[in-house]
XYZ file of C-alpha atoms in Angstrom:
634
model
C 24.614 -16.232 63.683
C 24.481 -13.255 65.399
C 26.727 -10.333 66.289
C 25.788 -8.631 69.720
C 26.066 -5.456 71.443
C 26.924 -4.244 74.667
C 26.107 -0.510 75.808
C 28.541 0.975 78.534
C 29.981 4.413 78.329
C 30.052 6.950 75.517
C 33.125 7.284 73.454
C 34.350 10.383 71.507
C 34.344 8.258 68.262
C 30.279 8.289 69.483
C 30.220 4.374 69.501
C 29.744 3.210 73.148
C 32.172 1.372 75.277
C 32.259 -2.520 74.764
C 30.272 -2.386 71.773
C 30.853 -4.569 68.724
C 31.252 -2.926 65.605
C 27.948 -2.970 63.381
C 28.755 -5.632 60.752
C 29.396 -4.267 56.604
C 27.312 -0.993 55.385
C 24.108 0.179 56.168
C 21.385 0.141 53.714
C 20.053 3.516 52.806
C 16.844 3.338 52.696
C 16.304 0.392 54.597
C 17.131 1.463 58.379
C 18.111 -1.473 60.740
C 19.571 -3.035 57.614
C 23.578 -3.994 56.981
C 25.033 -5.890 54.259
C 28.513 -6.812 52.859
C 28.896 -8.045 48.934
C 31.450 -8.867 46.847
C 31.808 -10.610 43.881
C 32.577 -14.165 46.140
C 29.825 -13.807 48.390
C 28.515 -11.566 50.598
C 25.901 -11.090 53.629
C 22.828 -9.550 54.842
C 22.095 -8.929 58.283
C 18.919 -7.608 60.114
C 18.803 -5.714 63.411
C 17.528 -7.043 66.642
C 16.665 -5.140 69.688
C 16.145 -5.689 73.569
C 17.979 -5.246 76.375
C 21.489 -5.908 74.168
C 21.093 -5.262 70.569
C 22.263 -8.189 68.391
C 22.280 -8.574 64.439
C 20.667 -11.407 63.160
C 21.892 -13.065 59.746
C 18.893 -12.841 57.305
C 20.716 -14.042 54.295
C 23.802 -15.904 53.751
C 24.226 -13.700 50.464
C 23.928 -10.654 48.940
C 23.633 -8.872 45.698
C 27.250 -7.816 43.950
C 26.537 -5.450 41.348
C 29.645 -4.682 38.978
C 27.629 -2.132 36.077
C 25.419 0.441 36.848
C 23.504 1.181 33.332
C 21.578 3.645 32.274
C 19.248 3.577 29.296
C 19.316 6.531 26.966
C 16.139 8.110 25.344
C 15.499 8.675 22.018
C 16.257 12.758 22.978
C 19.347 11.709 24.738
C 18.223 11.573 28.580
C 17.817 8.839 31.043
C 15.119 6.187 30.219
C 15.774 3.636 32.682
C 18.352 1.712 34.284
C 19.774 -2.017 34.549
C 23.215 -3.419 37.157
C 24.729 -6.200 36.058
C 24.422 -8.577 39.086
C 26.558 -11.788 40.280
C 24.835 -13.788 42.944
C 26.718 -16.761 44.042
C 27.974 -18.423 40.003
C 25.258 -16.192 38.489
C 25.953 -13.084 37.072
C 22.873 -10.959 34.745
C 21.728 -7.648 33.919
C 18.549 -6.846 35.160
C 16.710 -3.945 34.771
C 15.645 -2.082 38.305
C 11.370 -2.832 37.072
C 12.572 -6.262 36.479
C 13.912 -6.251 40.816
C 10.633 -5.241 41.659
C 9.007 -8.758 40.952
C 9.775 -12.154 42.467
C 10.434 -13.910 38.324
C 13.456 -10.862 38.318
C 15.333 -12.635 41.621
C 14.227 -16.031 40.734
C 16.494 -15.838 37.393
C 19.437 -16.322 39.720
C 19.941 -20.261 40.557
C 21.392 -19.199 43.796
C 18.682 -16.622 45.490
C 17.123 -18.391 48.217
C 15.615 -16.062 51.065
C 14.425 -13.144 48.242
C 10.529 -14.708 48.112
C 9.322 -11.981 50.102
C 8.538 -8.756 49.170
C 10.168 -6.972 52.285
C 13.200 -8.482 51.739
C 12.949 -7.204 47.439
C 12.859 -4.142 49.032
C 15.832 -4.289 51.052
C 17.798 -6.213 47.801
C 16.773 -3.474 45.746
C 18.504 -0.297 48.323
C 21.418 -3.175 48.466
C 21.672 -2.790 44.799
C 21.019 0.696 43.890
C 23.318 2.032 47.027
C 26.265 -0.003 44.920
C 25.653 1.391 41.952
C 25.408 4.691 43.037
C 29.030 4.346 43.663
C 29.706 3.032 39.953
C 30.320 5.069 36.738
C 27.327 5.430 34.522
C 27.732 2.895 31.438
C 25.368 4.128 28.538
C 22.688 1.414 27.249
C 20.632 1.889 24.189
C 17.690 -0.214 24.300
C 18.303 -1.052 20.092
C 20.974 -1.841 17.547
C 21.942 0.671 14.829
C 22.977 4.673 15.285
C 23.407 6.345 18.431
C 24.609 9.784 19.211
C 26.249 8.405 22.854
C 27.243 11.385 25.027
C 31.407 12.290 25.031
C 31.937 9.638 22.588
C 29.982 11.191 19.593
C 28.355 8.726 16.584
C 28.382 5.148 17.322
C 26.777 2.025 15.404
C 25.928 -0.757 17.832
C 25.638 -4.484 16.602
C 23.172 -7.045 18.483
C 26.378 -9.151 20.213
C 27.307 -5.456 21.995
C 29.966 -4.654 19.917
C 30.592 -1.111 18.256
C 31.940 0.912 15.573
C 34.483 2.492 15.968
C 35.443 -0.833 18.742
C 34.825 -0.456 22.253
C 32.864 1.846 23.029
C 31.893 2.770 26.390
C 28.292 1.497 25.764
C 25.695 -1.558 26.193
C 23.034 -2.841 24.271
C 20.319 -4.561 26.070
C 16.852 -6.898 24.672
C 18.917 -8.909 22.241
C 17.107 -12.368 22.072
C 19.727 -15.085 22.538
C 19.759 -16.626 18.948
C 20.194 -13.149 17.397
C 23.329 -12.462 19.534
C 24.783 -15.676 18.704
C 24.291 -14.998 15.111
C 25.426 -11.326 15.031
C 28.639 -12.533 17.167
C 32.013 -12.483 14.986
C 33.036 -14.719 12.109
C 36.016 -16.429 11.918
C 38.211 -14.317 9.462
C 37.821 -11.203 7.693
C 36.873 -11.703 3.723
C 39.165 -9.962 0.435
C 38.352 -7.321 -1.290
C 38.371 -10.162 -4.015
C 35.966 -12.338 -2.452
C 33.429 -9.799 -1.439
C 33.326 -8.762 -5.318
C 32.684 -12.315 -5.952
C 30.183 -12.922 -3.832
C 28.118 -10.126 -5.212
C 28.261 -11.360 -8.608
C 27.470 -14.748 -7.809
C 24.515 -13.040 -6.326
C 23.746 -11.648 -9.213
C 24.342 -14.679 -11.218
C 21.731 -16.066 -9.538
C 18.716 -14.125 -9.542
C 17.917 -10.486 -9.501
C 15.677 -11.213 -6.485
C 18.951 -11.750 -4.096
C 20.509 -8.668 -5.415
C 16.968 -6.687 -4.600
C 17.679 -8.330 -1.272
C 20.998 -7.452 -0.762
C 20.003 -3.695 -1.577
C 17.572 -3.406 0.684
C 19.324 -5.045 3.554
C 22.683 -2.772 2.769
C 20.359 0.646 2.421
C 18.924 -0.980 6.377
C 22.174 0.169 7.163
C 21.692 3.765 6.741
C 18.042 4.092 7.604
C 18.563 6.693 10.907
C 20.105 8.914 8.283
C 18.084 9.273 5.519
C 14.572 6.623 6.368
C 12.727 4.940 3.662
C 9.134 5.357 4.798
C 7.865 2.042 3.232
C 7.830 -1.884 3.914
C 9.462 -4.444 1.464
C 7.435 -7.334 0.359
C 8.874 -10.838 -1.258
C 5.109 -12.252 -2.410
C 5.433 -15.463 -3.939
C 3.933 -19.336 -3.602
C 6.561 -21.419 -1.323
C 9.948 -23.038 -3.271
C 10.665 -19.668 -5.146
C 13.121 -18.540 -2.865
C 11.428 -15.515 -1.043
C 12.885 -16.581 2.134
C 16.378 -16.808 0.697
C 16.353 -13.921 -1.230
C 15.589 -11.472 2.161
C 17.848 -13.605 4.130
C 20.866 -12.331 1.645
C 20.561 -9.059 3.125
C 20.226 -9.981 6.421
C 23.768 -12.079 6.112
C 25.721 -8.539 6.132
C 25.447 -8.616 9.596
C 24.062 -11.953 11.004
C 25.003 -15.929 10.508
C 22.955 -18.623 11.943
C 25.232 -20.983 14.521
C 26.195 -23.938 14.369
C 24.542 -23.811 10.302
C 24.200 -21.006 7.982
C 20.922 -21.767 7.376
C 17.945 -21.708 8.194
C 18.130 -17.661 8.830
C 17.187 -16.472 12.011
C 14.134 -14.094 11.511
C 13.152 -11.049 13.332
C 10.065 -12.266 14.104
C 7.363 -15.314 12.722
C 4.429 -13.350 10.886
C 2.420 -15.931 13.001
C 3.536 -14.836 16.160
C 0.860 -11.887 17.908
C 1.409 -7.920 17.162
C 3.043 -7.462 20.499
C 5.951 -9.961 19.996
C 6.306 -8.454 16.660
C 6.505 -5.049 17.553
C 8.828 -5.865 20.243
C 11.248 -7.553 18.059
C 11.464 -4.930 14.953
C 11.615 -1.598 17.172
C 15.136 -3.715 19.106
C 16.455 -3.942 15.177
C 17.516 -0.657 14.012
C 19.911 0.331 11.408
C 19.774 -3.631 10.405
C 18.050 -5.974 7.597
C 14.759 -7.166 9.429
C 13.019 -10.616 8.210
C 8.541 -11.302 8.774
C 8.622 -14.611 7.846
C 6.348 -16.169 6.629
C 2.667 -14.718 5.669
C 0.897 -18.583 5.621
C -2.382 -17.478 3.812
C -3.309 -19.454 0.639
C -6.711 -19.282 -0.997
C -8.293 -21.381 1.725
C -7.523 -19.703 4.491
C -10.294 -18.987 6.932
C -11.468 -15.743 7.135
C -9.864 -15.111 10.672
C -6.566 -16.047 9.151
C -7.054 -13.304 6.823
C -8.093 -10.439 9.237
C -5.292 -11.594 11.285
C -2.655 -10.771 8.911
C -4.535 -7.955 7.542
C -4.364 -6.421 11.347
C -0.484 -6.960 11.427
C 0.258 -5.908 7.902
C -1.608 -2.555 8.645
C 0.489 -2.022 11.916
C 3.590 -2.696 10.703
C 3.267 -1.224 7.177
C 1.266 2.087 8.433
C 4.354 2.312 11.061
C 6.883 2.317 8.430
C 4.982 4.443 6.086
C 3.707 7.037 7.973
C 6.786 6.813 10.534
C 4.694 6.588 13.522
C 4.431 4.328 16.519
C 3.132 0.601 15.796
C 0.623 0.870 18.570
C -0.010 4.467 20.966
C 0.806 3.847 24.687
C -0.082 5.324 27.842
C 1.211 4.747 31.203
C -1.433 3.796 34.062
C -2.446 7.784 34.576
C -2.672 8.087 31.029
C 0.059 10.004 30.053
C 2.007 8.823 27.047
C 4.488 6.396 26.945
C 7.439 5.589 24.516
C 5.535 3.303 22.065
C 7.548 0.865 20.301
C 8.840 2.046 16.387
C 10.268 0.486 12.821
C 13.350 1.818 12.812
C 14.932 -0.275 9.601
C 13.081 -1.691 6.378
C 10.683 -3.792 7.294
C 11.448 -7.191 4.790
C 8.705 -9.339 4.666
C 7.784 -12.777 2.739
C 4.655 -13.532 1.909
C 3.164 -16.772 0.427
C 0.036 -14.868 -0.220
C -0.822 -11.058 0.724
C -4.495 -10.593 1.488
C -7.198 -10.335 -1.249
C -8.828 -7.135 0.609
C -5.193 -5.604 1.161
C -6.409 -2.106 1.102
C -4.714 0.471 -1.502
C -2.814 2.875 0.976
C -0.787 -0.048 2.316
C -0.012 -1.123 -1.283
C 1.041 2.695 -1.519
C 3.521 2.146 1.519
C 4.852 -0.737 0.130
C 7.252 -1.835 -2.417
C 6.381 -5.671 -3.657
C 8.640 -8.038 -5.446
C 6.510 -10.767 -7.408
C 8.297 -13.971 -7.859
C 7.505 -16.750 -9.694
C 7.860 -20.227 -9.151
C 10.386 -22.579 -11.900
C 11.913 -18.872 -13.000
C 15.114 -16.707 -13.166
C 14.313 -14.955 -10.066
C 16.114 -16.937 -7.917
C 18.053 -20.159 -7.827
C 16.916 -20.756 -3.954
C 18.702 -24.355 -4.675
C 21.982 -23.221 -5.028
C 21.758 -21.105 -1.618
C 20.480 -24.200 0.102
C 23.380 -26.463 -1.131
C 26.761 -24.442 -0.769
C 26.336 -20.820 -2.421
C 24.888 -19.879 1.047
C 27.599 -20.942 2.700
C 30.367 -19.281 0.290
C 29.136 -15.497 0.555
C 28.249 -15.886 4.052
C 31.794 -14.492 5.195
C 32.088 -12.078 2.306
C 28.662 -10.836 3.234
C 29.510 -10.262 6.836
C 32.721 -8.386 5.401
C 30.745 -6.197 3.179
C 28.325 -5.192 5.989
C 31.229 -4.034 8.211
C 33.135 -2.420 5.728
C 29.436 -0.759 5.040
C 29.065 0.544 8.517
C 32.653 2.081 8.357
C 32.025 4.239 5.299
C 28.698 5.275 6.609
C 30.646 6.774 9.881
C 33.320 8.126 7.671
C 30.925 9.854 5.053
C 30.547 13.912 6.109
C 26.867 13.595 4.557
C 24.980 10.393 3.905
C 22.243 11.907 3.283
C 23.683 14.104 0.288
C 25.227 10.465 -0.534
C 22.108 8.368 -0.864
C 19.962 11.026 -1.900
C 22.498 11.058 -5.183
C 22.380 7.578 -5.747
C 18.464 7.254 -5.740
C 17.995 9.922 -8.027
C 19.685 7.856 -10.485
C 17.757 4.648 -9.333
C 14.610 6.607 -9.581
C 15.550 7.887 -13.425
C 16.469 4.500 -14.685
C 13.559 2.512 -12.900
C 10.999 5.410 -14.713
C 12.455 4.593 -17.742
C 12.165 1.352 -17.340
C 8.266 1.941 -16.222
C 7.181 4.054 -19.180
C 8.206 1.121 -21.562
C 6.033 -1.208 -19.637
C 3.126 0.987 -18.907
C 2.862 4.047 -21.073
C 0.992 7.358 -19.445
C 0.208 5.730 -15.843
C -2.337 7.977 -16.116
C -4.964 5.025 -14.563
C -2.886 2.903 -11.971
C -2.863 5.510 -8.961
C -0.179 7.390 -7.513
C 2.679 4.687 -8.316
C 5.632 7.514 -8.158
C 5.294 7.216 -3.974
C 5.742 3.414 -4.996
C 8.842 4.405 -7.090
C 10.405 6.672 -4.445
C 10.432 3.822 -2.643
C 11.622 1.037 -4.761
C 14.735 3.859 -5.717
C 15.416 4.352 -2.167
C 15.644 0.680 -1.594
C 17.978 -0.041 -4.500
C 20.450 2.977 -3.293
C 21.858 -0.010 -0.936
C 23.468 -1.217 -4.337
C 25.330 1.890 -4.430
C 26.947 1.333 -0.847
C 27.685 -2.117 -1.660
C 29.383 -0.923 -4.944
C 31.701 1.473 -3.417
C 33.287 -1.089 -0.409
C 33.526 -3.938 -3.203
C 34.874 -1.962 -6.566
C 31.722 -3.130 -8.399
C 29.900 -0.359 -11.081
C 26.851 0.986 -9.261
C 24.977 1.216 -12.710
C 25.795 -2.171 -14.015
C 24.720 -3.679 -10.410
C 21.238 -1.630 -11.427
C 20.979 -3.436 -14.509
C 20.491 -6.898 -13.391
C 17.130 -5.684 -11.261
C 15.848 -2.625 -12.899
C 13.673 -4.742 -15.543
C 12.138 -7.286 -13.512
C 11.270 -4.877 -10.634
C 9.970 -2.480 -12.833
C 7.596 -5.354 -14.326
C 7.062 -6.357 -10.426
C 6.221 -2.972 -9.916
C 3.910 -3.010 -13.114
C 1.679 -5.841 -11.745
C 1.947 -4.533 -8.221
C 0.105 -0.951 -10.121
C -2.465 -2.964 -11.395
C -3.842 -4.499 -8.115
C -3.673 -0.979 -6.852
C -6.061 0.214 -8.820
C -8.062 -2.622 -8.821
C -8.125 -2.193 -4.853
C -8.950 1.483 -5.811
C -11.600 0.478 -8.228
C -13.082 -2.001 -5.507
C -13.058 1.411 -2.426
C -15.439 3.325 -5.257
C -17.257 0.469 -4.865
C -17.897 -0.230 -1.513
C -20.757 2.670 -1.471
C -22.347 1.144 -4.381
C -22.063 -2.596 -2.677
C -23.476 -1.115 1.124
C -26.245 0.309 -1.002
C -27.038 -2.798 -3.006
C -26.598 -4.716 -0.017
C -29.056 -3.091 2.417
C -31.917 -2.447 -0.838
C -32.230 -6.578 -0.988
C -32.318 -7.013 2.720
C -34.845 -4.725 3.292
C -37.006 -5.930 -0.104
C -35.996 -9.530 1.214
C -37.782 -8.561 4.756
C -34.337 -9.152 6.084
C -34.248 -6.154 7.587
C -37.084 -3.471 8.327
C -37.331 0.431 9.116
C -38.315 2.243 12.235
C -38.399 5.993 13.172
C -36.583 7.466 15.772
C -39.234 6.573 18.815
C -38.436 3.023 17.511
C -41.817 2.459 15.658
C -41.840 0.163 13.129
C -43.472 1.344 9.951
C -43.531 2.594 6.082
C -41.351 5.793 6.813
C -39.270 6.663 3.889
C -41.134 8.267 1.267
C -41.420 7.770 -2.313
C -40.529 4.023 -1.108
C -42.873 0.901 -1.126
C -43.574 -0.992 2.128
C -41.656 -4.355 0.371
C -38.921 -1.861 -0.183
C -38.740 -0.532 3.368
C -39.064 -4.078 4.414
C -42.804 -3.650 6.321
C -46.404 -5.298 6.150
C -49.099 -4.334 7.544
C -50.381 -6.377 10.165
C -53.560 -8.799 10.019
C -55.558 -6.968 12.196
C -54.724 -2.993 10.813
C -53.072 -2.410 14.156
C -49.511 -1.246 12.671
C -46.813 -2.452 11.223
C -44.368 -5.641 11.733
C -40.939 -6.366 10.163
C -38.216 -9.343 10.369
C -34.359 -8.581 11.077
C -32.327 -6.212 12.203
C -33.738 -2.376 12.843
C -33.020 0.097 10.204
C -33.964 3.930 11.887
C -34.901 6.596 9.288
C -33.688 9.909 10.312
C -35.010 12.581 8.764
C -33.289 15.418 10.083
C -30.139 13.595 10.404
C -29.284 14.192 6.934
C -31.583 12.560 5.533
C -29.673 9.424 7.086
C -30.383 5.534 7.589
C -29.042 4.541 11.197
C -28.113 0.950 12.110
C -25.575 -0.549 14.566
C -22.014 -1.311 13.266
C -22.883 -5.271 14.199
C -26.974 -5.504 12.541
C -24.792 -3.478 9.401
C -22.098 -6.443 9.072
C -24.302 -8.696 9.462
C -26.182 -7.924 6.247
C -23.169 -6.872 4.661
C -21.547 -10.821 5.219
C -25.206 -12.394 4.262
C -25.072 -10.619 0.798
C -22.514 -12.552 -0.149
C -20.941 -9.739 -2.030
C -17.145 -9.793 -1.858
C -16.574 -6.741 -2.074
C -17.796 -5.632 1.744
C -18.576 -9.254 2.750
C -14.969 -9.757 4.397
C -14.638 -6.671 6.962
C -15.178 -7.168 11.031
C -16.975 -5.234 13.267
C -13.710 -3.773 14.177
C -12.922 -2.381 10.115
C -16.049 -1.207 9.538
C -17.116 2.189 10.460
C -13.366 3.845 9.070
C -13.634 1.627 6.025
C -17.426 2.811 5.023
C -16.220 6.424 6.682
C -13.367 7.071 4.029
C -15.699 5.392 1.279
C -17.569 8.098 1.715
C -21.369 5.952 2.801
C -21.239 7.408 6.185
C -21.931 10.877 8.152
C -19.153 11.847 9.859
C -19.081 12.644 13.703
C -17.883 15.796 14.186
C -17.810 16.600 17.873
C -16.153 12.955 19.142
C -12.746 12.715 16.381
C -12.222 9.359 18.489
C -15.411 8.156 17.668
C -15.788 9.468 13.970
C -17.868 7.061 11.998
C -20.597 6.660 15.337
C -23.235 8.823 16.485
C -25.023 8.421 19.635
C -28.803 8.573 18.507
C -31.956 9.024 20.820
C -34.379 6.175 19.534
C -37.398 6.193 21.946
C -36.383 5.912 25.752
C -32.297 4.559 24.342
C -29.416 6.267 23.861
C -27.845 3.865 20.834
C -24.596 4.612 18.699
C -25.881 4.052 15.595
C -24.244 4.409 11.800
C -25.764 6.934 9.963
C -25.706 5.917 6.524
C -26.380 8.541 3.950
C -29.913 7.681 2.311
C -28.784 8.622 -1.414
C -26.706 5.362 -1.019
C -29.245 3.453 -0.726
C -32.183 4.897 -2.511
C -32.027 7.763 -5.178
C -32.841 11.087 -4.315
């Protein structure tokens, strides 16, 4: 179909005698372009030129876009924008990167024609010369608190919906079963039954009430954070799972069945998806589930979850990015951030779990056949009977926090008194903690975390201290054991030095490893040390020395250091068998020996601190420079 043109005389409306009108609007941008789009249908049309110009039909569609949305930053300004588009019975918000690839047209059932990059091009000035036309709707790129601009402090739930209601605002990145589950419940709960749900809680373990605190003191995180993760470790059928999925059930049930919960993200699942998936949930209870280790897990299993535990739980402590980001010219871009408690359940947490993450942690031990939780009664019907109180409470918990002039002031009030009580608590378990580390970051924590039972006391009539009562024992023995694997992880870090040393003196006296000097030479170099102990014979025929294994280079004026390369080191370390230093990767190394004090530090490269390069003959190697007093005395 085509629509042609005839050129006579020149008109005063500057359109020429006889001509046909061009057909719908032009397309800025794009010129010899025209298109017409509405939410029925729409077409796009091409021009052709000879001796009459005609306009050729290139598609028998065209994009309608109904929403032109713009992301807001974390400082307030534009980050991005989406349309919501309808293409023949297809109507989604895409964002304008997501136009830019063939997958972001293919989405729509109905988009035959767009294969071709030219014609993207043309769809995309179709689409952004709409919505230039359109009012700006605000999107926020996570749930949780949002200082939206005319509108003032908003909280923004996973389904889209706001408090206060309606809202001139759109949440986008809300995987499908999370919506469903965060979408309304049927009624609204009493005052009565909220109050009873709680106490059936309580009835039923002090490990769901821990839960419920922590997932009601989510709530409140952009106002006053709680720089640490929360950690359910126990062995599977002692209700870890249920007991985190309580306070997750203030603002999300599971469709069509209440359980099983749906969880932010699998602890199998890789760092990105992770990452992803916790920096979209703020202001809301998060669920890891499940850490699979037991005590035969491989090793790889084990530095796997040892490299997500110290992303997310270095994120949350240290309230940083999970991973830095740059953009293709290197400049930085937005990384992705823990914006709630992180919750996560753990069958097992890894042997090697190093102290500082312990420090950023707060960990609830359960036990299997105890009082910590009855995880039978949630799976029969107790799940089902506080699921719409739950909801309730989690509204009404949102309201207060809007109304409140200063939560901050609020919570800060309430921990306090969870802090006193929980150290009181503590010095009748474990007298003068003198020995077990620095636990009070620990107990910060913990009281921050149980301040949620002071939000959910004032929007059900419940007594903040006697809802403190029914967890401040067991955590504080939790707590207890949780001290005592701190400093045994503390213990073990003195020891790593001691264990390198050890390590390297037997594979050297073992001829598992032998010394050379810095032209690469092998021979009896150290002194005051035998050639067994520098792991050298002389050859046969007195020509020099040999040696077995990897090279060990003595460096004299480097300290007086021993150099060796981070994968020869590792390699000795994992053949001594020792477990203290025998479960680190090539990767772990050089910081772990680096804060344990074996290593020189590299002064001049902070990127590169535990490394030196070192001239060894005609090579340039980076080498470890051990200090030689950890391996031999002085």
């Amino acid at each position: 179909m085509s629509h042609e043109v005839r050129a006579n005389v020149m008109r005063d409306d500057h359109t020429l005698e006889g001509e046909l009108e061009p057909p719908g609007t032009a397309v800025l941008g794009s010129p010899g372009w025209r298109y017409e789009a509405s939410e029925g249908g729409g077409t796009v049309w091409k021009v052709r030129r000879g001796r009459t110009e005609a306009w050729d039909e290139v598609l028998d569609w065209a994009p309608y876009v109904s929403e032109r949305l713009v992301v807001l930053g974390e400082d307030g300004k534009p980050a991005g924008r989406y349309y919501t588009i309808t293409i023949g019975s297809d109507t989604l918000t895409k964002s304008l990167s997501d136009l830019r690839t063939a997958d972001g047209w293919n989405d729509f059932s109905d988009d035959n024609g767009a294969a071709s990059r030219s014609i993207r091009e043309v769809l995309i000035n179709i689409v952004t010369d709409q919505g230039k036309r359109l009012p700006r709707t605000p999107v926020v790129a996570h749930t949780g608190w949002h200082q939206l601009p005319d509108t003032g402090l908003t909280y923004v739930y996973a389904d889209g919906r706001t408090y206060p209601a309606d809202r001139f605002v759109r949440v986008v990145g809300a995987p499908e079963p999370l919506r469903r589950a965060a979408e309304p419940v049927e009624r609204v709960a009493s005052e009565t039954e909220c109050r009873q749900a709680v106490l059936d809680i309580a009835a039923h373990g002090w490990a769901g009430l821990l839960g419920l605190a922590v997932g009601a003191r989510s709530l409140a995180y952009s106002f006053r954070p709680v720089s640490a993760a929360f950690i359910f470790d126990a062995a599977p059928n002692t209700g870890k799972t249920s007991a985190a999925n309580i306070g997750r059930s203030l603002l999300l049930t599971p469709r069509p069945n209440c359980w099983p919960p749906v969880p932010t993200k699998g602890m199998n699942s890789t760092v990105t998806d992770i990452e992803c998936a916790i920096d979209f949930e703020g202001d809301m209870p998060t669920l890891l589930d499940d850490i699979p280790l037991t005590r035969v897990s491989s090793a790889a299993e084990v530095r796997d979850m040892e490299k997500k535990l110290e992303y997310i739980i270095r994120a949350a402590g240290n309230a940083t990015e999970i991973k830095g980001r740059r953009n293709r010219d290197l400049t930085p871009k937005p990384g992705y951030r823990i914006r709630s408690i992180p919750t996560i359940a753990a069958q097992m947490l890894p042997s090697s779990m190093q102290e500082s993450l312990y420090r950023r942690s707060v960990v609830a031990y359960l036990s299997r056949g105890g009082d910590d939780l009855d995880w039978r009664w949630y799976k029969d019907q107790g799940g089902r009977s506080i699921s719409i109180p739950l909801r309730t409470i989690g509204d009404r918990i949102i309201a207060r926090l809007h109304a409140l002039d200063s939560v901050d002031v609020h919570l800060a009030e309430i921990e306090y008194q969870a802090f006193v009580r929980l150290n009181l608590c503590l010095e009748k378990i474990m007298p003068g903690r003198n020995d077990f580390g620095s636990l009070d970051g620990v107990i910060t924590a913990a009281a921050g975390m149980l301040s949620g039972l002071g939000l959910v006391g004032a929007v059900t009539g419940l007594d903040t201290p006697e809802l403190f009562e029914v967890v401040m024992a067991p955590l504080a023995a939790s707590l207890a054991r949780q001290a005592v694997l701190m400093n045994e992880q503390h213990t073990a870090h003195n020891d790593v030095a001691a264990a390198v040393g050890e390590a390297l003196r037997k594979a050297l006296s073992r001829r598992r490893a032998h010394i050379r000097n810095d032209k690469g030479i092998i021979g009896a170099f150290v002194p005051g040390q035998s050639e067994q102990d520098q792991g050298v014979m002389e050859k046969r025929d007195g020509t020099g020395w040999e040696g077995k294994g990897p090279a060990c280079y003595w460096l004299p004026d480097r300290g007086p250091a021993l150099a060796i390369t981070t994968s020869n080191l590792n390699m000795l370390l994992k053949d001594s068998g020792d477990p203290r230093i025998n479960t680190y990767t090539d990767r772990t190394v050089p910081d772990i020996l680096l804060q344990s004090d074996v290593l020189f530090r590299n002064t001049t490269q902070k990127e590169r601190a535990a490394s030196h390069r070192v001239r060894i003959g005609a090579d340039n190697l980076r080498l470890l420079l051990i200090k030689a007093d950890v391996v031999w005395d002085a």
